[in-house]
Amino acid sequence: NTRCTRLRITDEYKKKVPIIFEVGAISAVTALSSYWFTFLNPIMSGVIHDCFESCNVNATHSVEQMEAASSVGLCDPNGPQGLNMDSGLFLQLGIAAMLKLLQTSLTFGTGVPAGLFVPSLFMGAVMGRATGHAMAWVNASVWTFSDQGVEPGIYAMVGAAAMLGGVCRVTISITVIMFELTGGLSYVVPFMVSILTAKVVGDTLNEGIYDSYIKIRKYPFLHDMDTAHPAFATQTIDHVMEDTVYSVPLYGNTVGSLLAQLDKYRFHGFP
């Protein structure tokens, strides 16, 4: 994405490729590549919520929630825990995540507003849902590590939080957003762990996308003082404060004494 952006901001590219043509071409490619896939055809926010839903009807999950997950093929009444374990589902989820990554890499930074928030949630949710289905299959067929079963919707929530944290490199605010989005107070700790892990891994590999764009587009911003001016790291406030303060008395002043004080000093501000 940053390579595409560096190309877009050059004068030669702007002259050869009108912004309307670029936006139209990206819109056409996005629409054509999304139309044929179950998880890319609907609105992203709806698919994200479907990935969060459970395939079990119980005290915390209604029939409507189960039907929402079934509408995109996540549930199967004949499967373990009502989950669809067909290999085609894993292929669809993987294709949806990869295509959305490519689409977002092309669209972010174009001449029209194209955000990262919802696409990041989408990619994390579908990958987390695929992981949840895989763990449910392992629990049912290979090694039973949970007698209560596996809930893939929770994996989708944690995956969405991790992806968003890795892209935006934000921690506390994303944890609060995910709590408000899901209403699951008991999931705050998994959210925090996944977001912090994603941020650490991302910072190890490269800069955040927003920091990269600030540098690419040369936007003015306040640098970290320790990095911009190493001398500030060893200085304290007493190095820059004036230890002798010249003030104007509250009483007993005359016009002559005030003029004399102004003439005496090269500064004209007195407490």
mmCIF file of N, CA, C and O in Angstrom, residues 39 73-74 83-98 126-138 152:
data_model
loop_
_atom_site.group_PDB
_atom_site.id
_atom_site.type_symbol
_atom_site.label_atom_id
_atom_site.label_comp_id
_atom_site.label_asym_id
_atom_site.label_seq_id
_atom_site.Cartn_x
_atom_site.Cartn_y
_atom_site.Cartn_z
ATOM 1 N N PHE A 39 -18.898 -14.245 1.282
ATOM 2 C CA PHE A 39 -18.583 -13.343 2.380
ATOM 3 C C PHE A 39 -18.194 -11.947 1.915
ATOM 4 O O PHE A 39 -18.078 -11.031 2.725
ATOM 5 N N GLY A 73 -23.688 -19.409 5.600
ATOM 6 C CA GLY A 73 -23.152 -20.757 5.549
ATOM 7 C C GLY A 73 -22.253 -21.157 6.683
ATOM 8 O O GLY A 73 -21.482 -22.115 6.554
ATOM 9 N N LEU A 74 -22.325 -20.458 7.801
ATOM 10 C CA LEU A 74 -21.462 -20.791 8.933
ATOM 11 C C LEU A 74 -22.023 -21.932 9.782
ATOM 12 O O LEU A 74 -21.264 -22.580 10.510
ATOM 13 N N LEU A 83 -22.148 -26.566 13.659
ATOM 14 C CA LEU A 83 -21.220 -25.802 12.837
ATOM 15 C C LEU A 83 -21.011 -26.463 11.489
ATOM 16 O O LEU A 83 -21.033 -27.687 11.362
ATOM 17 N N ASN A 84 -20.778 -25.638 10.498
ATOM 18 C CA ASN A 84 -20.439 -26.125 9.170
ATOM 19 C C ASN A 84 -18.942 -26.413 9.123
ATOM 20 O O ASN A 84 -18.118 -25.511 9.268
ATOM 21 N N MET A 85 -18.568 -27.667 8.938
ATOM 22 C CA MET A 85 -17.166 -28.068 8.903
ATOM 23 C C MET A 85 -16.699 -28.420 7.486
ATOM 24 O O MET A 85 -15.659 -29.046 7.320
ATOM 25 N N ASP A 86 -17.441 -28.016 6.488
ATOM 26 C CA ASP A 86 -17.085 -28.332 5.115
ATOM 27 C C ASP A 86 -15.809 -27.582 4.721
ATOM 28 O O ASP A 86 -15.597 -26.424 5.104
ATOM 29 N N SER A 87 -14.953 -28.258 3.974
ATOM 30 C CA SER A 87 -13.695 -27.630 3.555
ATOM 31 C C SER A 87 -13.934 -26.409 2.670
ATOM 32 O O SER A 87 -13.119 -25.486 2.635
ATOM 33 N N GLY A 88 -15.059 -26.395 1.964
ATOM 34 C CA GLY A 88 -15.374 -25.233 1.141
ATOM 35 C C GLY A 88 -15.556 -23.966 1.943
ATOM 36 O O GLY A 88 -15.244 -22.866 1.467
ATOM 37 N N LEU A 89 -16.051 -24.110 3.189
ATOM 38 C CA LEU A 89 -16.215 -22.938 4.043
ATOM 39 C C LEU A 89 -14.862 -22.336 4.389
ATOM 40 O O LEU A 89 -14.691 -21.108 4.347
ATOM 41 N N PHE A 90 -13.897 -23.172 4.738
ATOM 42 C CA PHE A 90 -12.561 -22.672 5.056
ATOM 43 C C PHE A 90 -11.936 -21.986 3.845
ATOM 44 O O PHE A 90 -11.260 -20.961 3.983
ATOM 45 N N LEU A 91 -12.177 -22.544 2.659
ATOM 46 C CA LEU A 91 -11.667 -21.922 1.438
ATOM 47 C C LEU A 91 -12.313 -20.564 1.213
ATOM 48 O O LEU A 91 -11.622 -19.584 0.872
ATOM 49 N N GLN A 92 -13.635 -20.478 1.423
ATOM 50 C CA GLN A 92 -14.337 -19.208 1.246
ATOM 51 C C GLN A 92 -13.832 -18.152 2.233
ATOM 52 O O GLN A 92 -13.619 -16.993 1.861
ATOM 53 N N LEU A 93 -13.633 -18.551 3.481
ATOM 54 C CA LEU A 93 -13.147 -17.608 4.489
ATOM 55 C C LEU A 93 -11.737 -17.136 4.164
ATOM 56 O O LEU A 93 -11.415 -15.949 4.299
ATOM 57 N N GLY A 94 -10.889 -18.059 3.727
ATOM 58 C CA GLY A 94 -9.527 -17.675 3.374
ATOM 59 C C GLY A 94 -9.475 -16.753 2.175
ATOM 60 O O GLY A 94 -8.735 -15.755 2.170
ATOM 61 N N ILE A 95 -10.287 -17.051 1.147
ATOM 62 C CA ILE A 95 -10.337 -16.189 -0.041
ATOM 63 C C ILE A 95 -10.867 -14.805 0.328
ATOM 64 O O ILE A 95 -10.353 -13.778 -0.145
ATOM 65 N N ALA A 96 -11.883 -14.760 1.185
ATOM 66 C CA ALA A 96 -12.449 -13.474 1.592
ATOM 67 C C ALA A 96 -11.401 -12.619 2.299
ATOM 68 O O ALA A 96 -11.291 -11.405 2.044
ATOM 69 N N ALA A 97 -10.619 -13.217 3.196
ATOM 70 C CA ALA A 97 -9.598 -12.453 3.917
ATOM 71 C C ALA A 97 -8.507 -11.955 2.975
ATOM 72 O O ALA A 97 -8.102 -10.779 3.046
ATOM 73 N N MET A 98 -8.032 -12.805 2.066
ATOM 74 C CA MET A 98 -6.953 -12.411 1.161
ATOM 75 C C MET A 98 -7.420 -11.354 0.165
ATOM 76 O O MET A 98 -6.702 -10.373 -0.098
ATOM 77 N N VAL A 126 -13.181 -12.900 9.830
ATOM 78 C CA VAL A 126 -13.283 -14.115 9.014
ATOM 79 C C VAL A 126 -12.138 -15.080 9.314
ATOM 80 O O VAL A 126 -12.331 -16.307 9.349
ATOM 81 N N MET A 127 -10.939 -14.554 9.562
ATOM 82 C CA MET A 127 -9.828 -15.437 9.908
ATOM 83 C C MET A 127 -10.027 -16.044 11.289
ATOM 84 O O MET A 127 -9.721 -17.226 11.522
ATOM 85 N N GLY A 128 -10.544 -15.236 12.214
ATOM 86 C CA GLY A 128 -10.839 -15.777 13.534
ATOM 87 C C GLY A 128 -11.935 -16.816 13.493
ATOM 88 O O GLY A 128 -11.873 -17.831 14.209
ATOM 89 N N ARG A 129 -12.940 -16.594 12.650
ATOM 90 C CA ARG A 129 -14.017 -17.575 12.523
ATOM 91 C C ARG A 129 -13.486 -18.882 11.943
ATOM 92 O O ARG A 129 -13.866 -19.980 12.392
ATOM 93 N N ALA A 130 -12.608 -18.803 10.961
ATOM 94 C CA ALA A 130 -12.015 -20.018 10.390
ATOM 95 C C ALA A 130 -11.201 -20.760 11.446
ATOM 96 O O ALA A 130 -11.260 -21.991 11.546
ATOM 97 N N THR A 131 -10.465 -20.013 12.260
ATOM 98 C CA THR A 131 -9.692 -20.635 13.339
ATOM 99 C C THR A 131 -10.624 -21.292 14.348
ATOM 100 O O THR A 131 -10.346 -22.402 14.841
ATOM 101 N N GLY A 132 -11.737 -20.625 14.664
ATOM 102 C CA GLY A 132 -12.693 -21.188 15.605
ATOM 103 C C GLY A 132 -13.316 -22.482 15.102
ATOM 104 O O GLY A 132 -13.483 -23.439 15.869
ATOM 105 N N HIS A 133 -13.661 -22.536 13.828
ATOM 106 C CA HIS A 133 -14.209 -23.775 13.255
ATOM 107 C C HIS A 133 -13.168 -24.887 13.273
ATOM 108 O O HIS A 133 -13.496 -26.057 13.533
ATOM 109 N N ALA A 134 -11.911 -24.527 12.980
ATOM 110 C CA ALA A 134 -10.850 -25.541 13.012
ATOM 111 C C ALA A 134 -10.661 -26.087 14.430
ATOM 112 O O ALA A 134 -10.510 -27.309 14.620
ATOM 113 N N MET A 135 -10.695 -25.217 15.425
ATOM 114 C CA MET A 135 -10.541 -25.667 16.805
ATOM 115 C C MET A 135 -11.745 -26.491 17.246
ATOM 116 O O MET A 135 -11.601 -27.455 18.019
ATOM 117 N N ALA A 136 -12.924 -26.144 16.764
ATOM 118 C CA ALA A 136 -14.111 -26.948 17.082
ATOM 119 C C ALA A 136 -13.997 -28.342 16.484
ATOM 120 O O ALA A 136 -14.406 -29.334 17.106
ATOM 121 N N TRP A 137 -13.450 -28.434 15.259
ATOM 122 C CA TRP A 137 -13.250 -29.754 14.645
ATOM 123 C C TRP A 137 -12.232 -30.573 15.429
ATOM 124 O O TRP A 137 -12.408 -31.772 15.650
ATOM 125 N N VAL A 138 -11.153 -29.926 15.859
ATOM 126 C CA VAL A 138 -10.145 -30.622 16.664
ATOM 127 C C VAL A 138 -10.757 -31.100 17.975
ATOM 128 O O VAL A 138 -10.531 -32.237 18.417
ATOM 129 N N PRO A 152 -16.893 -20.558 17.975
ATOM 130 C CA PRO A 152 -16.094 -19.841 16.967
ATOM 131 C C PRO A 152 -16.348 -18.333 16.946
ATOM 132 O O PRO A 152 -15.481 -17.575 16.510
#
